[in-house]
Amino acid sequence: MTAFWCELAWLRAGPVPSVRVEHADGRITAVSPGAAACPGDHVLSGLVLPGLADAHSHAFHRALRGRTHGDGGSFWTWRQAMYALAGALDPDDYLDLARATYAELVLAGVTAVGEFHYLHHGPDGTPYAEPNVMAEALRAAARDAGLRVTLLDTCYLTGAPGEPLEGVQRRFGDVDVEEWALRSAAVPADEHLRPAVAAHSVRALAPADLAVVAATARARGVVAHVHVSEQPAENAACLDAYGRTPVELLAEAGLLGASTTAVHAVHLTDRDVDLLGGSRTTVCLCPSTEQDLGDGLAPGARLVAAGSPLCVGSDQHVRADLLAEARSVELHERLAGGRRGVLAPAELVDAVTAAGHAALGDATGGRIAVGAPADLVAVRTDGPRTAGADPAQLVMVAGAAEVHTVVAAGTLVVQDGQHRLGDVGALLTAAVDRAWRATERRSSPPPARALPASGATTRRPS
Amino acid sequence: MTAFWCELAWLRAGPVPSVRVEHADGRITAVSPGAAACPGDHVLSGLVLPGLADAHSHAFHRALRGRTHGDGGSFWTWRQAMYALAGALDPDDYLDLARATYAELVLAGVTAVGEFHYLHHGPDGTPYAEPNVMAEALRAAARDAGLRVTLLDTCYLTGAPGEPLEGVQRRFGDVDVEEWALRSAAVPADEHLRPAVAAHSVRALAPADLAVVAATARARGVVAHVHVSEQPAENAACLDAYGRTPVELLAEAGLLGASTTAVHAVHLTDRDVDLLGGSRTTVCLCPSTEQDLGDGLAPGARLVAAGSPLCVGSDQHVRADLLAEARSVELHERLAGGRRGVLAPAELVDAVTAAGHAALGDATGGRIAVGAPADLVAVRTDGPRTAGADPAQLVMVAGAAEVHTVVAAGTLVVQDGQHRLGDVGALLTAAVDRAWRATERRSSPPPARALPASGATTRRPS
């Protein structure tokens, strides 16, 4: 098998010149800094990073990109469109959309994605004959697109504390947490899919059910993810229902810890920060969503100081650019605190590589090191956007458009900016069109609950 | 001369299909929606926007991109590097850097740039034999790169209220405001350079001098630009010195009004907002700088409501992506207010087109309309980042990487993403390297004033 020779490779915490990387069976077997290229080596120009991790994805949200801002586009424009989509997609629609979405992620250098998957059942909530057919669509999408998916099989049981699921939400729900655990346990692992679990949020699970998800994760030895405190109203509803913040509720349910990732974590009390950091819970920030939905600026650096690793996610796929997500973590710190240089470039690279893969259950990923998956992402250092920059600071300037080659598990998936599937723009256009045609056929009304007068501080409902 | 046929063209406030655009002598002579392409027409695919305006540029700051974040990179890392550069560049260095920087802007769809130009004199402050040789470098750079520059010839007289210029700042300063007015009046207009004026800031000009700049702009019939309230400490120093906010001081000096653009305008009182809006002063937001330097979130929508047109600038060239700057204006509103849809996509397009050109003294620019400059920017709608989006909302998803063709004053400058100058990355690499080599040769110490213990709230010094 061909080795890769890197003009510059990111080893540990920075770029090192002339690095030869050998691999076998999808894993790195030797890393030789300062080595000459051997005949037959595949030469990677620019800066070669480890494969990137997108730790939080809702693949089907890709169909919403650039479609929810009409006349300004309120929160409710977004929600209505998202629910309409969620109500309409069948397994083939879902596969098409996820394949194209994942291919776009691979073009951006992503080699592992965490899919926060809650579109489990048929449109009226009836399980499919094959109960995990939607999860299997994600597996097929990952295989075709050339990345690995960690299936964060999501437990989603209530529309709000004590309230049943309504309308399209019935697709998301299992009968109860035990049914969820049984169904989700039936998804086998393979080289393209790593099973794991998620609790949707403190809105969608009662405290006892959160505890079952935590216990399930421990029993299976898999990571658990959970949305937390994305919007102020989510916190207010939790305090109303339980007299506790969402993070406090998760702590009491035993859901915090080094195998858990809390997603968003924007609106936190000091005690919340201490609980997350003290338990070494990873926090996944999704800056493009937190901008798009007006969630706000998460206290990333305070969480790091308290002990939480950070990773990043593309979430609703407003953009598929994980380097930009990592950069935005630092830029949000600067906006919030009025200071530059809160998180160093190497910390941002860690968030989008090793920390992200660890959050997805792969402690070996996101490193150019022996034993790691042979995932390499070559980024142009000589293009208009990156020319003149210090390669050690490339995360502050480069984006998806600078990724020219992607190797996943030893296989070349992207070369010269072209995905092996061909024209990813055309795949996306077709898949998005198909999704909206399905939505038009099945005009699925959103839940009947009245819309508040203003969406300003209302929790994101899914 | 060849006409252009646009698959979709942005006319007034949205995309219209099948638009034929004829032109002569650099201006549009006919716009025909719903027309068929004629033989010999140049076909532009995707969405064709009017040429974009970058209303605030310091071209030489491009050399700082990706070089000031080492070990996190404080505000003072940035300032020291910027002053070192400013102290070292000779007219040929400046031309090389500006040419490459402007070529990158053209690749991003920019057809007019406002250069806030204060690097007037030799490194020790002695005027060059040809006093406007540095301005002439900008004219040559604009001509080569294929855009128009509005030369915002900047008056910069004090290091702080009542304090003389020190060190490298002496390059920026004229003897007094009359000398500035005489020198700047000697720069002739041509098709690539439009003379105009700027007052650097309330820090760098006494109130009486601000009034002279305002009178000069009126007498010459040109626009005036001024930095205002980028950082809280700038406001504090102004209040200390004058008992007024910077905006109040500008108002008293007669510098506000429909021909003036206030740049940044981040930290404003309610009265400041009323003064800017009530006088119809344009506000130029530079979101990527305001993130990078931790300036904060400007009250863009409040300024619009008060009466100020908005435009955008790339400023220090952290990125050269004006569509991204326009999008960030809305995203900053969402972060600040927790609401989506504050400014509609068409308002953002207006900021980066018609309002921007108007701020640069061209009331005809930024429109696909008869009499406007024949500036057309074709943006891919079928690439991975834009596929599936509503073209009316493209400003929320597209960026510089999606610009495939740029026509400036009727001339094709970019085709298939390639600038007529060739490899812009290579031009930038060479120009940035040259600038830093010049800096190493002439290690120009920054002004002797002691650095504060924290850069957190200190004004940006230039």
GROMACS .gro file of N, CA, C and O in nm, chain A residues 163-262:
model
  400
  163GLU      N    1  -4.514   1.627   2.893
  163GLU     CA    2  -4.605   1.639   2.779
  163GLU      C    3  -4.573   1.536   2.672
  163GLU      O    4  -4.456   1.513   2.641
  164PRO      N    5  -4.677   1.476   2.614
  164PRO     CA    6  -4.652   1.372   2.514
  164PRO      C    7  -4.598   1.431   2.384
  164PRO      O    8  -4.609   1.551   2.360
  165LEU      N    9  -4.541   1.346   2.303
  165LEU     CA   10  -4.497   1.387   2.170
  165LEU      C   11  -4.619   1.421   2.085
  165LEU      O   12  -4.725   1.359   2.100
  166GLU      N   13  -4.602   1.517   1.998
  166GLU     CA   14  -4.713   1.560   1.912
  166GLU      C   15  -4.665   1.564   1.767
  166GLU      O   16  -4.550   1.599   1.741
  167GLY      N   17  -4.757   1.536   1.677
  167GLY     CA   18  -4.729   1.553   1.534
  167GLY      C   19  -4.603   1.480   1.493
  167GLY      O   20  -4.581   1.363   1.526
  168VAL      N   21  -4.520   1.553   1.424
  168VAL     CA   22  -4.399   1.492   1.368
  168VAL      C   23  -4.307   1.437   1.476
  168VAL      O   24  -4.228   1.346   1.451
  169GLN      N   25  -4.316   1.492   1.596
  169GLN     CA   26  -4.229   1.443   1.703
  169GLN      C   27  -4.248   1.293   1.728
  169GLN      O   28  -4.159   1.229   1.784
  170ARG      N   29  -4.364   1.240   1.688
  170ARG     CA   30  -4.386   1.096   1.712
  170ARG      C   31  -4.287   1.010   1.634
  170ARG      O   32  -4.260   0.896   1.672
  171ARG      N   33  -4.231   1.066   1.526
  171ARG     CA   34  -4.126   0.991   1.455
  171ARG      C   35  -4.003   0.970   1.542
  171ARG      O   36  -3.922   0.880   1.519
  172PHE      N   37  -3.983   1.065   1.634
  172PHE     CA   38  -3.859   1.067   1.712
  172PHE      C   39  -3.864   0.971   1.831
  172PHE      O   40  -3.760   0.934   1.885
  173GLY      N   41  -3.988   0.938   1.875
  173GLY     CA   42  -4.003   0.876   2.005
  173GLY      C   43  -4.015   0.725   2.001
  173GLY      O   44  -4.080   0.669   1.912
  174ASP      N   45  -3.954   0.661   2.097
  174ASP     CA   46  -3.980   0.519   2.121
  174ASP      C   47  -4.088   0.513   2.230
  174ASP      O   48  -4.120   0.614   2.294
  175VAL      N   49  -4.144   0.397   2.251
  175VAL     CA   50  -4.253   0.384   2.349
  175VAL      C   51  -4.207   0.430   2.486
  175VAL      O   52  -4.276   0.503   2.556
  176ASP      N   53  -4.091   0.384   2.524
  176ASP     CA   54  -4.033   0.428   2.652
  176ASP      C   55  -3.883   0.405   2.644
  176ASP      O   56  -3.831   0.359   2.541
  177VAL      N   57  -3.814   0.435   2.751
  177VAL     CA   58  -3.668   0.431   2.746
  177VAL      C   59  -3.617   0.288   2.728
  177VAL      O   60  -3.513   0.266   2.665
  178GLU      N   61  -3.693   0.190   2.780
  178GLU     CA   62  -3.650   0.051   2.761
  178GLU      C   63  -3.661   0.010   2.613
  178GLU      O   64  -3.574  -0.059   2.559
  179GLU      N   65  -3.770   0.051   2.550
  179GLU     CA   66  -3.785   0.022   2.407
  179GLU      C   67  -3.673   0.088   2.327
  179GLU      O   68  -3.620   0.032   2.232
  180TRP      N   69  -3.643   0.213   2.366
  180TRP     CA   70  -3.531   0.282   2.299
  180TRP      C   71  -3.403   0.201   2.314
  180TRP      O   72  -3.329   0.180   2.217
  181ALA      N   73  -3.378   0.154   2.439
  181ALA     CA   74  -3.253   0.082   2.465
  181ALA      C   75  -3.247  -0.048   2.384
  181ALA      O   76  -3.144  -0.082   2.327
  182LEU      N   77  -3.361  -0.116   2.377
  182LEU     CA   78  -3.363  -0.241   2.300
  182LEU      C   79  -3.340  -0.215   2.151
  182LEU      O   80  -3.259  -0.281   2.087
  183ARG      N   81  -3.415  -0.118   2.097
  183ARG     CA   82  -3.400  -0.088   1.955
  183ARG      C   83  -3.258  -0.045   1.923
  183ARG      O   84  -3.195  -0.095   1.829
  184SER      N   85  -3.206   0.047   2.002
  184SER     CA   86  -3.075   0.104   1.966
  184SER      C   87  -2.964   0.000   1.985
  184SER      O   88  -2.861   0.008   1.918
  185ALA      N   89  -2.986  -0.097   2.074
  185ALA     CA   90  -2.883  -0.201   2.094
  185ALA      C   91  -2.871  -0.294   1.974
  185ALA      O   92  -2.773  -0.368   1.960
  186ALA      N   93  -2.971  -0.287   1.887
  186ALA     CA   94  -2.972  -0.381   1.774
  186ALA      C   95  -2.894  -0.331   1.653
  186ALA      O   96  -2.889  -0.400   1.551
  187VAL      N   97  -2.836  -0.214   1.663
  187VAL     CA   98  -2.758  -0.161   1.549
  187VAL      C   99  -2.615  -0.212   1.563
  187VAL      O  100  -2.546  -0.176   1.658
  188PRO      N  101  -2.570  -0.296   1.471
  188PRO     CA  102  -2.434  -0.351   1.486
  188PRO      C  103  -2.325  -0.252   1.445
  188PRO      O  104  -2.348  -0.165   1.361
  189ALA      N  105  -2.209  -0.269   1.506
  189ALA     CA  106  -2.093  -0.190   1.465
  189ALA      C  107  -2.031  -0.248   1.339
  189ALA      O  108  -2.039  -0.369   1.315
  190ASP      N  109  -1.972  -0.163   1.259
  190ASP     CA  110  -1.882  -0.209   1.154
  190ASP      C  111  -1.780  -0.100   1.128
  190ASP      O  112  -1.774  -0.003   1.204
  191GLU      N  113  -1.703  -0.112   1.022
  191GLU     CA  114  -1.595  -0.016   1.003
  191GLU      C  115  -1.647   0.125   0.971
  191GLU      O  116  -1.573   0.222   0.982
  192HIS      N  117  -1.774   0.135   0.933
  192HIS     CA  118  -1.828   0.267   0.900
  192HIS      C  119  -1.923   0.322   1.005
  192HIS      O  120  -1.960   0.438   0.998
  193LEU      N  121  -1.966   0.240   1.100
  193LEU     CA  122  -2.062   0.287   1.200
  193LEU      C  123  -2.024   0.239   1.338
  193LEU      O  124  -2.001   0.120   1.359
  194ARG      N  125  -2.015   0.335   1.430
  194ARG     CA  126  -1.985   0.306   1.570
  194ARG      C  127  -2.112   0.339   1.650
  194ARG      O  128  -2.151   0.455   1.658
  195PRO      N  129  -2.176   0.241   1.710
  195PRO     CA  130  -2.298   0.270   1.787
  195PRO      C  131  -2.265   0.347   1.915
  195PRO      O  132  -2.164   0.319   1.981
  196ALA      N  133  -2.350   0.440   1.948
  196ALA     CA  134  -2.340   0.514   2.074
  196ALA      C  135  -2.479   0.567   2.105
  196ALA      O  136  -2.575   0.537   2.033
  197VAL      N  137  -2.490   0.646   2.211
  197VAL     CA  138  -2.625   0.688   2.252
  197VAL      C  139  -2.630   0.837   2.276
  197VAL      O  140  -2.529   0.904   2.293
  198ALA      N  141  -2.755   0.886   2.277
  198ALA     CA  142  -2.778   1.026   2.312
  198ALA      C  143  -2.911   1.039   2.385
  198ALA      O  144  -3.006   0.965   2.358
  199ALA      N  145  -2.914   1.132   2.478
  199ALA     CA  146  -3.040   1.180   2.534
  199ALA      C  147  -3.067   1.313   2.465
  199ALA      O  148  -2.978   1.398   2.459
  200HIS      N  149  -3.188   1.330   2.411
  200HIS     CA  150  -3.207   1.451   2.331
  200HIS      C  151  -3.181   1.576   2.413
  200HIS      O  152  -3.103   1.663   2.372
  201SER      N  153  -3.243   1.583   2.532
  201SER     CA  154  -3.236   1.706   2.612
  201SER      C  155  -3.316   1.684   2.739
  201SER      O  156  -3.390   1.586   2.751
  202VAL      N  157  -3.306   1.776   2.831
  202VAL     CA  158  -3.386   1.766   2.953
  202VAL      C  159  -3.533   1.793   2.923
  202VAL      O  160  -3.620   1.763   3.005
  203ARG      N  161  -3.560   1.851   2.808
  203ARG     CA  162  -3.699   1.869   2.765
  203ARG      C  163  -3.762   1.737   2.722
  203ARG      O  164  -3.881   1.713   2.745
  204ALA      N  165  -3.684   1.654   2.657
  204ALA     CA  166  -3.739   1.537   2.590
  204ALA      C  167  -3.727   1.409   2.671
  204ALA      O  168  -3.776   1.304   2.628
  205LEU      N  169  -3.661   1.415   2.787
  205LEU     CA  170  -3.651   1.298   2.874
  205LEU      C  171  -3.673   1.339   3.019
  205LEU      O  172  -3.617   1.440   3.064
  206ALA      N  173  -3.750   1.259   3.090
  206ALA     CA  174  -3.765   1.280   3.234
  206ALA      C  175  -3.636   1.240   3.304
  206ALA      O  176  -3.556   1.162   3.250
  207PRO      N  177  -3.612   1.293   3.426
  207PRO     CA  178  -3.487   1.262   3.496
  207PRO      C  179  -3.460   1.112   3.508
  207PRO      O  180  -3.346   1.068   3.488
  208ALA      N  181  -3.561   1.032   3.536
  208ALA     CA  182  -3.539   0.888   3.550
  208ALA      C  183  -3.492   0.827   3.418
  208ALA      O  184  -3.409   0.735   3.415
  209ASP      N  185  -3.544   0.881   3.308
  209ASP     CA  186  -3.504   0.829   3.177
  209ASP      C  187  -3.362   0.873   3.141
  209ASP      O  188  -3.287   0.798   3.078
  210LEU      N  189  -3.326   0.995   3.181
  210LEU     CA  190  -3.187   1.038   3.163
  210LEU      C  191  -3.093   0.940   3.232
  210LEU      O  192  -2.987   0.904   3.178
  211ALA      N  193  -3.133   0.897   3.351
  211ALA     CA  194  -3.049   0.804   3.427
  211ALA      C  195  -3.036   0.670   3.354
  211ALA      O  196  -2.930   0.607   3.356
  212VAL      N  197  -3.143   0.628   3.288
  212VAL     CA  198  -3.136   0.502   3.214
  212VAL      C  199  -3.042   0.515   3.095
  212VAL      O  200  -2.963   0.425   3.064
  213VAL      N  201  -3.049   0.630   3.026
  213VAL     CA  202  -2.956   0.651   2.914
  213VAL      C  203  -2.812   0.646   2.964
  213VAL      O  204  -2.725   0.583   2.902
  214ALA      N  205  -2.787   0.712   3.078
  214ALA     CA  206  -2.652   0.711   3.134
  214ALA      C  207  -2.608   0.569   3.166
  214ALA      O  208  -2.495   0.527   3.133
  215ALA      N  209  -2.696   0.493   3.227
  215ALA     CA  210  -2.662   0.356   3.264
  215ALA      C  211  -2.640   0.270   3.140
  215ALA      O  212  -2.552   0.183   3.137
  216THR      N  213  -2.720   0.295   3.038
  216THR     CA  214  -2.707   0.220   2.913
  216THR      C  215  -2.570   0.245   2.849
  216THR      O  216  -2.503   0.153   2.802
  217ALA      N  217  -2.532   0.373   2.848
  217ALA     CA  218  -2.402   0.407   2.790
  217ALA      C  219  -2.290   0.335   2.866
  217ALA      O  220  -2.199   0.278   2.806
  218ARG      N  221  -2.298   0.339   2.999
  218ARG     CA  222  -2.194   0.274   3.080
  218ARG      C  223  -2.192   0.124   3.054
  218ARG      O  224  -2.087   0.063   3.035
  219ALA      N  225  -2.311   0.063   3.052
  219ALA     CA  226  -2.319  -0.081   3.033
  219ALA      C  227  -2.262  -0.123   2.898
  219ALA      O  228  -2.197  -0.227   2.886
  220ARG      N  229  -2.286  -0.040   2.796
  220ARG     CA  230  -2.237  -0.076   2.662
  220ARG      C  231  -2.095  -0.026   2.636
  220ARG      O  232  -2.037  -0.059   2.532
  221GLY      N  233  -2.047   0.057   2.725
  221GLY     CA  234  -1.913   0.112   2.703
  221GLY      C  235  -1.908   0.206   2.584
  221GLY      O  236  -1.809   0.210   2.510
  222VAL      N  237  -2.015   0.285   2.567
  222VAL     CA  238  -2.017   0.380   2.456
  222VAL      C  239  -2.033   0.522   2.509
  222VAL      O  240  -2.072   0.543   2.624
  223VAL      N  241  -2.003   0.617   2.424
  223VAL     CA  242  -2.019   0.758   2.464
  223VAL      C  243  -2.167   0.795   2.459
  223VAL      O  244  -2.248   0.733   2.391
  224ALA      N  245  -2.198   0.899   2.537
  224ALA     CA  246  -2.333   0.956   2.537
  224ALA      C  247  -2.324   1.105   2.507
  224ALA      O  248  -2.232   1.172   2.555
  225HIS      N  249  -2.418   1.151   2.427
  225HIS     CA  250  -2.426   1.294   2.397
  225HIS      C  251  -2.562   1.347   2.442
  225HIS      O  252  -2.660   1.273   2.449
  226VAL      N  253  -2.566   1.478   2.468
  226VAL     CA  254  -2.693   1.540   2.507
  226VAL      C  255  -2.687   1.690   2.474
  226VAL      O  256  -2.586   1.755   2.495
  227HIS      N  257  -2.796   1.741   2.417
  227HIS     CA  258  -2.812   1.886   2.400
  227HIS      C  259  -2.830   1.950   2.537
  227HIS      O  260  -2.907   1.899   2.618
  228VAL      N  261  -2.768   2.064   2.559
  228VAL     CA  262  -2.792   2.129   2.688
  228VAL      C  263  -2.780   2.281   2.679
  228VAL      O  264  -2.686   2.334   2.621
  229SER      N  265  -2.879   2.348   2.732
  229SER     CA  266  -2.876   2.494   2.754
  229SER      C  267  -2.834   2.570   2.629
  229SER      O  268  -2.749   2.657   2.633
  230GLU      N  269  -2.904   2.540   2.519
  230GLU     CA  270  -2.878   2.614   2.396
  230GLU      C  271  -2.946   2.750   2.399
  230GLU      O  272  -2.893   2.848   2.347
  231GLN      N  273  -3.066   2.753   2.460
  231GLN     CA  274  -3.143   2.877   2.461
  231GLN      C  275  -3.190   2.904   2.605
  231GLN      O  276  -3.217   2.811   2.682
  232PRO      N  277  -3.204   3.031   2.640
  232PRO     CA  278  -3.245   3.064   2.778
  232PRO      C  279  -3.378   3.000   2.817
  232PRO      O  280  -3.395   2.958   2.933
  233ALA      N  281  -3.471   2.991   2.723
  233ALA     CA  282  -3.603   2.937   2.760
  233ALA      C  283  -3.596   2.789   2.796
  233ALA      O  284  -3.680   2.741   2.872
  234GLU      N  285  -3.498   2.718   2.742
  234GLU     CA  286  -3.479   2.577   2.780
  234GLU      C  287  -3.444   2.570   2.929
  234GLU      O  288  -3.494   2.484   3.003
  235ASN      N  289  -3.358   2.662   2.971
  235ASN     CA  290  -3.322   2.666   3.112
  235ASN      C  291  -3.444   2.704   3.198
  235ASN      O  292  -3.468   2.643   3.303
  236ALA      N  293  -3.519   2.802   3.152
  236ALA     CA  294  -3.634   2.847   3.231
  236ALA      C  295  -3.735   2.734   3.248
  236ALA      O  296  -3.787   2.711   3.358
  237ALA      N  297  -3.761   2.660   3.140
  237ALA     CA  298  -3.857   2.550   3.149
  237ALA      C  299  -3.808   2.441   3.243
  237ALA      O  300  -3.886   2.380   3.318
  238CYS      N  301  -3.679   2.417   3.241
  238CYS     CA  302  -3.621   2.313   3.329
  238CYS      C  303  -3.630   2.356   3.475
  238CYS      O  304  -3.667   2.278   3.562
  239LEU      N  305  -3.597   2.482   3.499
  239LEU     CA  306  -3.606   2.534   3.636
  239LEU      C  307  -3.751   2.529   3.684
  239LEU      O  308  -3.777   2.490   3.799
  240ASP      N  309  -3.845   2.563   3.597
  240ASP     CA  310  -3.986   2.556   3.633
  240ASP      C  311  -4.026   2.413   3.670
  240ASP      O  312  -4.094   2.390   3.769
  241ALA      N  313  -3.983   2.319   3.587
  241ALA     CA  314  -4.030   2.181   3.605
  241ALA      C  315  -3.959   2.111   3.720
  241ALA      O  316  -4.019   2.030   3.791
  242TYR      N  317  -3.829   2.142   3.736
  242TYR     CA  318  -3.749   2.060   3.829
  242TYR      C  319  -3.676   2.140   3.936
  242TYR      O  320  -3.611   2.081   4.022
  243GLY      N  321  -3.679   2.272   3.927
  243GLY     CA  322  -3.606   2.352   4.025
  243GLY      C  323  -3.455   2.338   4.011
  243GLY      O  324  -3.380   2.364   4.105
  244ARG      N  325  -3.411   2.295   3.894
  244ARG     CA  326  -3.268   2.274   3.870
  244ARG      C  327  -3.235   2.322   3.729
  244ARG      O  328  -3.321   2.319   3.640
  245THR      N  329  -3.111   2.357   3.708
  245THR     CA  330  -3.068   2.386   3.571
  245THR      C  331  -3.054   2.255   3.495
  245THR      O  332  -3.042   2.147   3.556
  246PRO      N  333  -3.054   2.261   3.363
  246PRO     CA  334  -3.034   2.138   3.285
  246PRO      C  335  -2.905   2.064   3.324
  246PRO      O  336  -2.906   1.942   3.338
  247VAL      N  337  -2.797   2.137   3.343
  247VAL     CA  338  -2.671   2.070   3.379
  247VAL      C  339  -2.684   2.003   3.516
  247VAL      O  340  -2.636   1.890   3.535
  248GLU      N  341  -2.747   2.071   3.610
  248GLU     CA  342  -2.767   2.008   3.742
  248GLU      C  343  -2.849   1.880   3.729
  248GLU      O  344  -2.818   1.778   3.794
  249LEU      N  345  -2.950   1.885   3.644
  249LEU     CA  346  -3.034   1.767   3.624
  249LEU      C  347  -2.953   1.652   3.564
  249LEU      O  348  -2.965   1.536   3.606
  250LEU      N  349  -2.868   1.684   3.467
  250LEU     CA  350  -2.783   1.581   3.406
  250LEU      C  351  -2.685   1.525   3.508
  250LEU      O  352  -2.659   1.404   3.510
  251ALA      N  353  -2.633   1.612   3.593
  251ALA     CA  354  -2.539   1.566   3.696
  251ALA      C  355  -2.608   1.467   3.790
  251ALA      O  356  -2.554   1.360   3.820
  252GLU      N  357  -2.728   1.502   3.831
  252GLU     CA  358  -2.800   1.413   3.923
  252GLU      C  359  -2.837   1.281   3.857
  252GLU      O  360  -2.845   1.177   3.924
  253ALA      N  361  -2.859   1.285   3.726
  253ALA     CA  362  -2.894   1.163   3.653
  253ALA      C  363  -2.772   1.077   3.623
  253ALA      O  364  -2.785   0.970   3.564
  254GLY      N  365  -2.655   1.124   3.660
  254GLY     CA  366  -2.533   1.046   3.635
  254GLY      C  367  -2.489   1.052   3.490
  254GLY      O  368  -2.414   0.967   3.443
  255LEU      N  369  -2.534   1.157   3.420
  255LEU     CA  370  -2.504   1.161   3.277
  255LEU      C  371  -2.379   1.244   3.245
  255LEU      O  372  -2.334   1.243   3.131
  256LEU      N  373  -2.323   1.312   3.344
  256LEU     CA  374  -2.198   1.383   3.316
  256LEU      C  375  -2.078   1.291   3.335
  256LEU      O  376  -2.088   1.189   3.403
  257GLY      N  377  -1.967   1.328   3.275
  257GLY     CA  378  -1.847   1.246   3.291
  257GLY      C  379  -1.763   1.246   3.165
  257GLY      O  380  -1.802   1.301   3.062
  258ALA      N  381  -1.651   1.180   3.171
  258ALA     CA  382  -1.553   1.184   3.062
  258ALA      C  383  -1.600   1.112   2.937
  258ALA      O  384  -1.541   1.130   2.831
  259SER      N  385  -1.707   1.033   2.947
  259SER     CA  386  -1.760   0.968   2.828
  259SER      C  387  -1.882   1.040   2.771
  259SER      O  388  -1.947   0.992   2.679
  260THR      N  389  -1.910   1.155   2.828
  260THR     CA  390  -2.029   1.231   2.784
  260THR      C  391  -1.987   1.359   2.715
  260THR      O  392  -1.887   1.421   2.752
  261THR      N  393  -2.066   1.397   2.615
  261THR     CA  394  -2.048   1.525   2.548
  261THR      C  395  -2.177   1.605   2.558
  261THR      O  396  -2.284   1.558   2.519
  262ALA      N  397  -2.162   1.726   2.614
  262ALA     CA  398  -2.275   1.818   2.624
  262ALA      C  399  -2.267   1.915   2.506
  262ALA      O  400  -2.165   1.979   2.485
   0.00000   0.00000   0.00000
